[in-house]
PDB file of C-alpha atoms in Angstrom:
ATOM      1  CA  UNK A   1     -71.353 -76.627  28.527  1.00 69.00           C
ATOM      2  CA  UNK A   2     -72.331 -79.946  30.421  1.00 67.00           C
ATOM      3  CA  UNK A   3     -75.703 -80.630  31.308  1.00 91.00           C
ATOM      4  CA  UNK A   4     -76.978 -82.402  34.060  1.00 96.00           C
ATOM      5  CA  UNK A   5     -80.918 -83.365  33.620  1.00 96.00           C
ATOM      6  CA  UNK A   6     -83.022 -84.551  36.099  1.00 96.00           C
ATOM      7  CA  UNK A   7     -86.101 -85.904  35.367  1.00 90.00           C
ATOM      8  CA  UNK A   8     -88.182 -84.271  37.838  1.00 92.00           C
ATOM      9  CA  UNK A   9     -88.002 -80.786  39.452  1.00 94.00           C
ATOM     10  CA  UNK A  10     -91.026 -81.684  42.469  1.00 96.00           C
ATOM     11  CA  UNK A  11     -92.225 -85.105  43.038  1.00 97.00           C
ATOM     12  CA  UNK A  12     -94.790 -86.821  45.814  1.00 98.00           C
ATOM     13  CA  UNK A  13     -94.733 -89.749  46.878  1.00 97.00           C
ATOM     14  CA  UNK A  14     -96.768 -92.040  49.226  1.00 98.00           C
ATOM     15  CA  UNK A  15     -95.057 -94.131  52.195  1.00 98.00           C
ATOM     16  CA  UNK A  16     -93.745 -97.125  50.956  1.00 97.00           C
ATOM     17  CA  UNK A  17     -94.008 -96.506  47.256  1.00 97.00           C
ATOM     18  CA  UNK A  18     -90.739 -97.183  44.910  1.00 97.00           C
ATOM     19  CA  UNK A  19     -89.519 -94.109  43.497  1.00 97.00           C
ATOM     20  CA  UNK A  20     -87.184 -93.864  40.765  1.00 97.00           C
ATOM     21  CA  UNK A  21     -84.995 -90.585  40.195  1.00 98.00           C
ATOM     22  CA  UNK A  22     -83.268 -90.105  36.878  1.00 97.00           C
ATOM     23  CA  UNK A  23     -80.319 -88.111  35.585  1.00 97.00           C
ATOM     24  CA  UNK A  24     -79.158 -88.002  32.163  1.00 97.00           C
ATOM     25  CA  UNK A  25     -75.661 -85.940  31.322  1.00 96.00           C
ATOM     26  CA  UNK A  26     -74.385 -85.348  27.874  1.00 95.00           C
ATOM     27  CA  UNK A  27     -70.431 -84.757  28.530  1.00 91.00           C
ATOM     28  CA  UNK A  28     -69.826 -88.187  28.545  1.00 93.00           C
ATOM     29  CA  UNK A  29     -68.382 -88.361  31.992  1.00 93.00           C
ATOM     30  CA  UNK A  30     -67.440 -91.381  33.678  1.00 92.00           C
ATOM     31  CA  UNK A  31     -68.041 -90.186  36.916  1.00 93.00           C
ATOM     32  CA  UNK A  32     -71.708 -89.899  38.423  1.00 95.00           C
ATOM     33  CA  UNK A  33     -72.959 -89.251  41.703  1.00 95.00           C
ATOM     34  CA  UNK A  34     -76.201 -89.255  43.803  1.00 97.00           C
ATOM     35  CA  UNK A  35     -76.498 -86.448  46.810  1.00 97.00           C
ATOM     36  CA  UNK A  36     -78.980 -85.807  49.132  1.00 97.00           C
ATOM     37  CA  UNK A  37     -79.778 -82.082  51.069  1.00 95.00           C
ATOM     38  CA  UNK A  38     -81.166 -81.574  54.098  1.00 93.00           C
ATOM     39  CA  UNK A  39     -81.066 -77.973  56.167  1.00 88.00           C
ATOM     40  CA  UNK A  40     -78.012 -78.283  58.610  1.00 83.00           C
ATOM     41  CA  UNK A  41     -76.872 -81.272  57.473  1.00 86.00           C
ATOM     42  CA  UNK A  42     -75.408 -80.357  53.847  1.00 87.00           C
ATOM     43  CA  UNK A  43     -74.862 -82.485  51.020  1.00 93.00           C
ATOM     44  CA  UNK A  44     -74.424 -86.101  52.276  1.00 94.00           C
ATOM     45  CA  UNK A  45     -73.213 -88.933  49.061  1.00 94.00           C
ATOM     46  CA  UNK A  46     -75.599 -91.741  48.504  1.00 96.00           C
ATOM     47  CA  UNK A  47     -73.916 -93.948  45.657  1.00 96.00           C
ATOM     48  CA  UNK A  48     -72.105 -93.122  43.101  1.00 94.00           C
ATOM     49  CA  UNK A  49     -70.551 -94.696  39.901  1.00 95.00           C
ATOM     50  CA  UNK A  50     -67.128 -94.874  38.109  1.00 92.00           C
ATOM     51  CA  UNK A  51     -68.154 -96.487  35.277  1.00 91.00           C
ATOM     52  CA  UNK A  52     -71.112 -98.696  33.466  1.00 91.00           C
ATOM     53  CA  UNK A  53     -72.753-101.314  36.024  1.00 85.00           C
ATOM     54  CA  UNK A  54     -70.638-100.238  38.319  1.00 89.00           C
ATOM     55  CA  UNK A  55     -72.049 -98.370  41.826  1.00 93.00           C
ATOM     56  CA  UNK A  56     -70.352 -97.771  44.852  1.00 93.00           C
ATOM     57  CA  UNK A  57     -71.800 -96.824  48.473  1.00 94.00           C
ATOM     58  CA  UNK A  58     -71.250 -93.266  49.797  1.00 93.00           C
ATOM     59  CA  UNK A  59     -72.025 -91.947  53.267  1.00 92.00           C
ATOM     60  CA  UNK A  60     -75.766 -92.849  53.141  1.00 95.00           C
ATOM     61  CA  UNK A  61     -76.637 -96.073  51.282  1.00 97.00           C
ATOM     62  CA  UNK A  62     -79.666 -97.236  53.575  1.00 96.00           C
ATOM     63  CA  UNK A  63     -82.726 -97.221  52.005  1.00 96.00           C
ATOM     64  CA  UNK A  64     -81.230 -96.357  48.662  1.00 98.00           C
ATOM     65  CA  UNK A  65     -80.199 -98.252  45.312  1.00 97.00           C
ATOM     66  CA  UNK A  66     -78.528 -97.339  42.047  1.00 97.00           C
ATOM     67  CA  UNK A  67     -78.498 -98.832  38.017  1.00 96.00           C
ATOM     68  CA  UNK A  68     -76.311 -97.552  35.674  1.00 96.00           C
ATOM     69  CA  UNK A  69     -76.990 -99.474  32.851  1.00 94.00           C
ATOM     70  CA  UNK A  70     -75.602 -96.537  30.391  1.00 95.00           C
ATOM     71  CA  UNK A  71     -72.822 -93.985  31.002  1.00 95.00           C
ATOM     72  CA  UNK A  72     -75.029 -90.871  30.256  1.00 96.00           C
ATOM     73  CA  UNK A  73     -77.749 -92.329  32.680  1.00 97.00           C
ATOM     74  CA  UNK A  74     -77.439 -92.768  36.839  1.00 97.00           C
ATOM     75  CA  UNK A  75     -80.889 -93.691  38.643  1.00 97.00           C
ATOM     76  CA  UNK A  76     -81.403 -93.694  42.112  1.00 98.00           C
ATOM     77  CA  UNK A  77     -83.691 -95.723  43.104  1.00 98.00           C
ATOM     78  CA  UNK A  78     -85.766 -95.407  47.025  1.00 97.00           C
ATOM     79  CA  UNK A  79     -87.219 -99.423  47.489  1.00 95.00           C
ATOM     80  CA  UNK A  80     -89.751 -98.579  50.055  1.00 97.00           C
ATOM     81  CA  UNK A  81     -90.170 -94.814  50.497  1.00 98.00           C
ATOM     82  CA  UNK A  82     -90.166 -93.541  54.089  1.00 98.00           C
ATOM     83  CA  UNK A  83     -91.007 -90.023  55.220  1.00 98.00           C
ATOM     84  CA  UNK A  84     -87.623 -89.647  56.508  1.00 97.00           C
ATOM     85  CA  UNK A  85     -86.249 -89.538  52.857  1.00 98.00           C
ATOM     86  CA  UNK A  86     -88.434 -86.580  52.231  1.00 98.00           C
ATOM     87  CA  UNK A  87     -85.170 -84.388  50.723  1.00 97.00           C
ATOM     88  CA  UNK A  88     -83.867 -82.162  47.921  1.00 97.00           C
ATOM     89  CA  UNK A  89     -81.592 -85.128  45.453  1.00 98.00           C
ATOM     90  CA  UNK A  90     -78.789 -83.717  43.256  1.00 97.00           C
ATOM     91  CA  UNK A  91     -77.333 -85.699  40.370  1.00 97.00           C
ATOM     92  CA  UNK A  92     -73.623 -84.487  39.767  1.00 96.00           C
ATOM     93  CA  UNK A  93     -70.923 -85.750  37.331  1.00 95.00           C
ATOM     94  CA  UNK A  94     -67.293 -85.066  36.254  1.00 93.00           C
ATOM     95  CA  UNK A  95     -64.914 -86.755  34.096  1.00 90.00           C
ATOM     96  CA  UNK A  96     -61.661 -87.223  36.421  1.00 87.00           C
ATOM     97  CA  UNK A  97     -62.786 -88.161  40.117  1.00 78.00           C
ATOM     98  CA  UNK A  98     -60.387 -86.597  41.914  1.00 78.00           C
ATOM     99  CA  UNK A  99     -59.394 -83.347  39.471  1.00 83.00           C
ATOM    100  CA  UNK A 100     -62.645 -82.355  37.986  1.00 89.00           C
ATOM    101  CA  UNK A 101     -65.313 -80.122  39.594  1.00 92.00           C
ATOM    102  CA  UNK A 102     -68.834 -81.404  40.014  1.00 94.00           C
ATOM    103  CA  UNK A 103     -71.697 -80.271  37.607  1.00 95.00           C
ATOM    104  CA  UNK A 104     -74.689 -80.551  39.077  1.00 96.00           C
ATOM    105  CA  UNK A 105     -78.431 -81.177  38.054  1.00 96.00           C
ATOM    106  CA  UNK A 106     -81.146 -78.620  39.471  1.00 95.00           C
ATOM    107  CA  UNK A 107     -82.342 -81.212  41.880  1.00 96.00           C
ATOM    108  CA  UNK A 108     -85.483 -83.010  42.624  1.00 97.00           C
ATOM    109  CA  UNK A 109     -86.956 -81.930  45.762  1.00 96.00           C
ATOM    110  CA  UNK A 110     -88.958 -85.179  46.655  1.00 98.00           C
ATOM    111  CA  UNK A 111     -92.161 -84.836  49.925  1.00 98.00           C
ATOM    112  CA  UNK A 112     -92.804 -88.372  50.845  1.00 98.00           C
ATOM    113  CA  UNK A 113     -96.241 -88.451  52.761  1.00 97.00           C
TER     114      UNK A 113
ATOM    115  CA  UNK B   1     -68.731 -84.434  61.054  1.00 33.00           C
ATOM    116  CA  UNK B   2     -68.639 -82.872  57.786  1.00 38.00           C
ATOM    117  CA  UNK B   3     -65.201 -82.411  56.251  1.00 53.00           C
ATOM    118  CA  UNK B   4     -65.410 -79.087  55.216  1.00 66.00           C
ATOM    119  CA  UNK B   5     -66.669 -76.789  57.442  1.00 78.00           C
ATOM    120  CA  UNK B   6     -68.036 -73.405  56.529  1.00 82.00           C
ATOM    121  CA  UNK B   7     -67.661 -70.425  58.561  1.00 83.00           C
ATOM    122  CA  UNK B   8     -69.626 -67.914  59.336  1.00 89.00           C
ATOM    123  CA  UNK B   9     -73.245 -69.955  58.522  1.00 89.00           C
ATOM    124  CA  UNK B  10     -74.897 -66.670  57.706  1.00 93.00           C
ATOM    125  CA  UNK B  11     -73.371 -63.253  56.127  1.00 95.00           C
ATOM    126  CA  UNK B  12     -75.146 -60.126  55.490  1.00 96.00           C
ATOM    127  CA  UNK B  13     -73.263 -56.917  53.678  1.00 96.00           C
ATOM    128  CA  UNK B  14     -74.352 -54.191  51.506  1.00 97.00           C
ATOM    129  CA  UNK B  15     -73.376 -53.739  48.033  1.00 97.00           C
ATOM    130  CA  UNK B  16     -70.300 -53.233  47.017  1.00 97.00           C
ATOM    131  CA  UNK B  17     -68.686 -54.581  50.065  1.00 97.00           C
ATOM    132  CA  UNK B  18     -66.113 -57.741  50.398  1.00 97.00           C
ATOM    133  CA  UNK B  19     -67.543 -61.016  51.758  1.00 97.00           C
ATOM    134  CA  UNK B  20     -65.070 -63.628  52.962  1.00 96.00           C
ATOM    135  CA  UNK B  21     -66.517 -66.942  53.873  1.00 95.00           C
ATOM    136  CA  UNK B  22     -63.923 -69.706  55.420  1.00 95.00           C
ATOM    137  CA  UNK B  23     -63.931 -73.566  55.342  1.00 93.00           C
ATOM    138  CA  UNK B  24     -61.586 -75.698  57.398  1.00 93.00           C
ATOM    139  CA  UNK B  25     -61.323 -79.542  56.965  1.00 92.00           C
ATOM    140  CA  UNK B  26     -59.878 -82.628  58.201  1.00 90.00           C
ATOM    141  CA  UNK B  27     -58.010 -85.026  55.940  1.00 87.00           C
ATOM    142  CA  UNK B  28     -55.229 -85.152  52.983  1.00 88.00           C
ATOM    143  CA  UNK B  29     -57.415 -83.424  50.006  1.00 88.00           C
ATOM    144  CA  UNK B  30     -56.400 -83.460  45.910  1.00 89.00           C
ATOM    145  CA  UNK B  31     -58.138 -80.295  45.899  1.00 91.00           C
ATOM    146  CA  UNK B  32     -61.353 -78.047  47.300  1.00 93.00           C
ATOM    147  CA  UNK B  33     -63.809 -76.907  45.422  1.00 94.00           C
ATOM    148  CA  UNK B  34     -66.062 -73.641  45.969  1.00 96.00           C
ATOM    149  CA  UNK B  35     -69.794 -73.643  44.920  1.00 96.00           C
ATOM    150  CA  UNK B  36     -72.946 -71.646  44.772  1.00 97.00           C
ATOM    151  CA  UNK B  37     -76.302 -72.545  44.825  1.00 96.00           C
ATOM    152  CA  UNK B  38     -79.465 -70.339  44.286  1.00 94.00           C
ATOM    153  CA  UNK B  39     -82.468 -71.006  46.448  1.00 89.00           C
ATOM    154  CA  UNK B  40     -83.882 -74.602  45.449  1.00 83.00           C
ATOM    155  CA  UNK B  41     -81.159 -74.740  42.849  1.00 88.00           C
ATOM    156  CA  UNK B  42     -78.005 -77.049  41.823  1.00 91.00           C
ATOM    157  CA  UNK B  43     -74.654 -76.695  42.803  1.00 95.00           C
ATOM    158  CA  UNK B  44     -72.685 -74.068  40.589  1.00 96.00           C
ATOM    159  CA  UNK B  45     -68.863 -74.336  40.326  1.00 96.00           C
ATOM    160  CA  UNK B  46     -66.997 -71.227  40.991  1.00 97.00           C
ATOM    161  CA  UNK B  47     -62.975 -72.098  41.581  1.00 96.00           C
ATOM    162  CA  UNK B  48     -61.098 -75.654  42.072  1.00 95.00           C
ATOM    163  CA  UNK B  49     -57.950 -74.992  43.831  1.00 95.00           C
ATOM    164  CA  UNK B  50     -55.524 -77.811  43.759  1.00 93.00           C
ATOM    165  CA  UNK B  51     -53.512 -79.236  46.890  1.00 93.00           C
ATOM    166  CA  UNK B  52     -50.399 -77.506  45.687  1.00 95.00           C
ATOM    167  CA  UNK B  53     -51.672 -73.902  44.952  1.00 96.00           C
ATOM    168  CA  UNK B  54     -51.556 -71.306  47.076  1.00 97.00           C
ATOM    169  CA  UNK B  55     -54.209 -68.556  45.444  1.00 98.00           C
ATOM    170  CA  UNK B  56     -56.325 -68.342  42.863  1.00 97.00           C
ATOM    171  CA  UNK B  57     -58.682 -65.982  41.030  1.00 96.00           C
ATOM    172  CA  UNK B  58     -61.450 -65.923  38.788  1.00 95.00           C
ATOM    173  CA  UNK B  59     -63.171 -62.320  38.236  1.00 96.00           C
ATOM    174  CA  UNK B  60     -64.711 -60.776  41.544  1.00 97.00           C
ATOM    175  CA  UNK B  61     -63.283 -64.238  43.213  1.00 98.00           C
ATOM    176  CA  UNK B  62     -59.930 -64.669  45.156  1.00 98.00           C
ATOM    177  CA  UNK B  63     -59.769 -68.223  46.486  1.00 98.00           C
ATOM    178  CA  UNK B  64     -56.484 -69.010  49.066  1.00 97.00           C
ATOM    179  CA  UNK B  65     -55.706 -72.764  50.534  1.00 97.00           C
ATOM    180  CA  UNK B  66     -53.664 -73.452  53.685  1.00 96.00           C
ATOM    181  CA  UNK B  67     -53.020 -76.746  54.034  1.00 95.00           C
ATOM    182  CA  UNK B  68     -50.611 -76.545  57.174  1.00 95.00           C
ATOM    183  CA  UNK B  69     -53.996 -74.763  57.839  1.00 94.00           C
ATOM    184  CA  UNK B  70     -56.253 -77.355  56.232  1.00 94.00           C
ATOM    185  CA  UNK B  71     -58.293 -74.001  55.430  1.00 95.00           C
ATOM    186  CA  UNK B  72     -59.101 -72.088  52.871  1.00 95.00           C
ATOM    187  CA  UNK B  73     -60.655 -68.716  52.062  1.00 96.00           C
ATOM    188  CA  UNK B  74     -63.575 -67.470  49.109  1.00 97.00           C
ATOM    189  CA  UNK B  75     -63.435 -63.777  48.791  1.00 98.00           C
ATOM    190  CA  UNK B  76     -66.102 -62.192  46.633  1.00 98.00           C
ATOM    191  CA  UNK B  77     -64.561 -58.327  46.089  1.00 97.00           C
ATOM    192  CA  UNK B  78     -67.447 -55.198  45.222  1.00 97.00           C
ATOM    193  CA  UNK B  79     -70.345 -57.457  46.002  1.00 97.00           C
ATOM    194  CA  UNK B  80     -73.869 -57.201  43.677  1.00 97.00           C
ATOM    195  CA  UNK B  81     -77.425 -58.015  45.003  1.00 96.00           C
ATOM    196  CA  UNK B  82     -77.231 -60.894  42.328  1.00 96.00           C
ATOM    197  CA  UNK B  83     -74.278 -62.710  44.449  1.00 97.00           C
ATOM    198  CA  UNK B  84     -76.455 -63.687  47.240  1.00 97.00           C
ATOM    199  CA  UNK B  85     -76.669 -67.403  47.713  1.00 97.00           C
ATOM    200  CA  UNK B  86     -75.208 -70.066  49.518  1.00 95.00           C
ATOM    201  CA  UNK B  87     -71.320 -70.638  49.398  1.00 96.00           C
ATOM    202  CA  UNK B  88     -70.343 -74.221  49.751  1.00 95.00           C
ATOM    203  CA  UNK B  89     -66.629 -75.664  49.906  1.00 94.00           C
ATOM    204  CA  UNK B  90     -66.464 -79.481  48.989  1.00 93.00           C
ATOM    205  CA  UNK B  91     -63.050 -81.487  49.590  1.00 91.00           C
ATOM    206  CA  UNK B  92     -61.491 -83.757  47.119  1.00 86.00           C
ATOM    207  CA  UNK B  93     -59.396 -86.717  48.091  1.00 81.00           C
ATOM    208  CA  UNK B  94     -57.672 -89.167  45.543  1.00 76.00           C
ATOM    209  CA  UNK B  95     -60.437 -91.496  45.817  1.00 75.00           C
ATOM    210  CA  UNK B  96     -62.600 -88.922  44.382  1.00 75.00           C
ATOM    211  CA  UNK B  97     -65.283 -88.346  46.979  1.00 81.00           C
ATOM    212  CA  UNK B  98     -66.085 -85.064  47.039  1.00 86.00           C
ATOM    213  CA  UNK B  99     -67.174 -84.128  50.637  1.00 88.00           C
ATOM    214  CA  UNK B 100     -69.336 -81.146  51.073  1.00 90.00           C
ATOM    215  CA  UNK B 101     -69.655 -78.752  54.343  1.00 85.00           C
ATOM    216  CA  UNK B 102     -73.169 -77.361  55.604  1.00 86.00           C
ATOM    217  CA  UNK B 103     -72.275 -73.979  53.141  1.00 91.00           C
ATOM    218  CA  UNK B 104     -72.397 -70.191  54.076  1.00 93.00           C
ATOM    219  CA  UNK B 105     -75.752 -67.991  53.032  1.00 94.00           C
ATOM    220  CA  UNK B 106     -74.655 -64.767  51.850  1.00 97.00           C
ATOM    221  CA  UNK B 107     -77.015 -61.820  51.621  1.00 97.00           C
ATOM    222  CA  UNK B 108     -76.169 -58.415  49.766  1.00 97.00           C
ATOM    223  CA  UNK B 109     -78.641 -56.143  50.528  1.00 96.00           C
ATOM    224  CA  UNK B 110     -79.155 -53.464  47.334  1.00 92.00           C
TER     225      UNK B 110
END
């Protein structure tokens, strides 16, 4: 079974801090991506990655940067953290991009204060 | 807006009844996707349906796509306390984006 690890289940953060998010997977997948949640706005893309030192931009870039430096590994990275990024983050992954279901991580629900 | 679009937002049935939850969206897809999420949980995959499928099933699950429609249907038959959650659809296009709608919360009440 694939396993999506994120590093943190809760984390708090002060305004203007850098925060790093991690996700590991162990299926060797090329694909990663980087999702945020909000209530009645659903899951809106960040980044994501086709393959090593690679990134892309999804619907909601601002604010937000990727690394990839390994293929099991996909950080997200929040520069300067703003209360308005206060959000649950879900690492997914999948081997073909446009056949293969997602498998997610259990998220990272982040409070920036 | 969101690509796929979940319909009704909220659902609440008793136990062993059928829920149907619906999702419409906009574009040419490679496939839709149904998953469930537990409260302050990841994203579970149920059923991928692929653009040139009609039906598919998996268990208690019946998944149909219409894409004259651009809709599809997740029916969850004899219904268990331990299937509520929320239901989301996500659209696939060749590109590989996977766009996700704002997801139906099913209760079944014991």
């Amino acid at each position: 079974d694939v396993k999506v690890t994120q590093s943190s289940r809760y984390l708090v953060k002060r305004t203007g801090e850098k925060v790093f998010l991690e996700c590991v997977q162990d299926m060797d997948h090329e694909n990663m991506f980087w999702y945020r949640q909000d209530p009645g706005l659903g899951l809106r893309l960040i980044y994501f990655s086709y393959d090593v030192k690679m990134k892309e931009k999804g619907d909601i870039p601002e604010g937000y940067s990727v690394s990839r430096e390994k293929k099991e590994r996909f950080s997200l990275i929040l520069e300067s953290a703003s209360t308005n990024q206060t959000s649950m983050y879900l690492c997914a992954s999948n081997q073909d991009r446009s056949r293969s279901p997602l498998h997610f991580g259990n998220g990272t629900r982040l409070t920036v204060t | 807006s969101q690509q796929g679009e979940e319909d009704p937002q909220a659902l609440s049935i008793q136990e062993g009844e059928n829920a149907t939850m619906n999702c419409s969206y906009k574009t040419s897809i490679n496939n839709l996707q149904w998953y469930r999420q537990n409260s302050g949980r990841g994203l579970v995959h149920l059923i991928l349906i692929r653009s040139n499928e009609r039906e598919k099933h998996s268990g208690r699950l019946r998944v149909t796509l219409d894409t004259s429609k651009k809709s599809s249907s997740l029916l969850i038959t004899a219904s268990r306390a331990a299937d509520t959650a929320s239901y989301f659809c996500a659209t696939a296009t060749n590109a590989g984006k996977s766009t996700f709608g704002d997801g139906t919360t099913l209760t079944v009440k014991p």
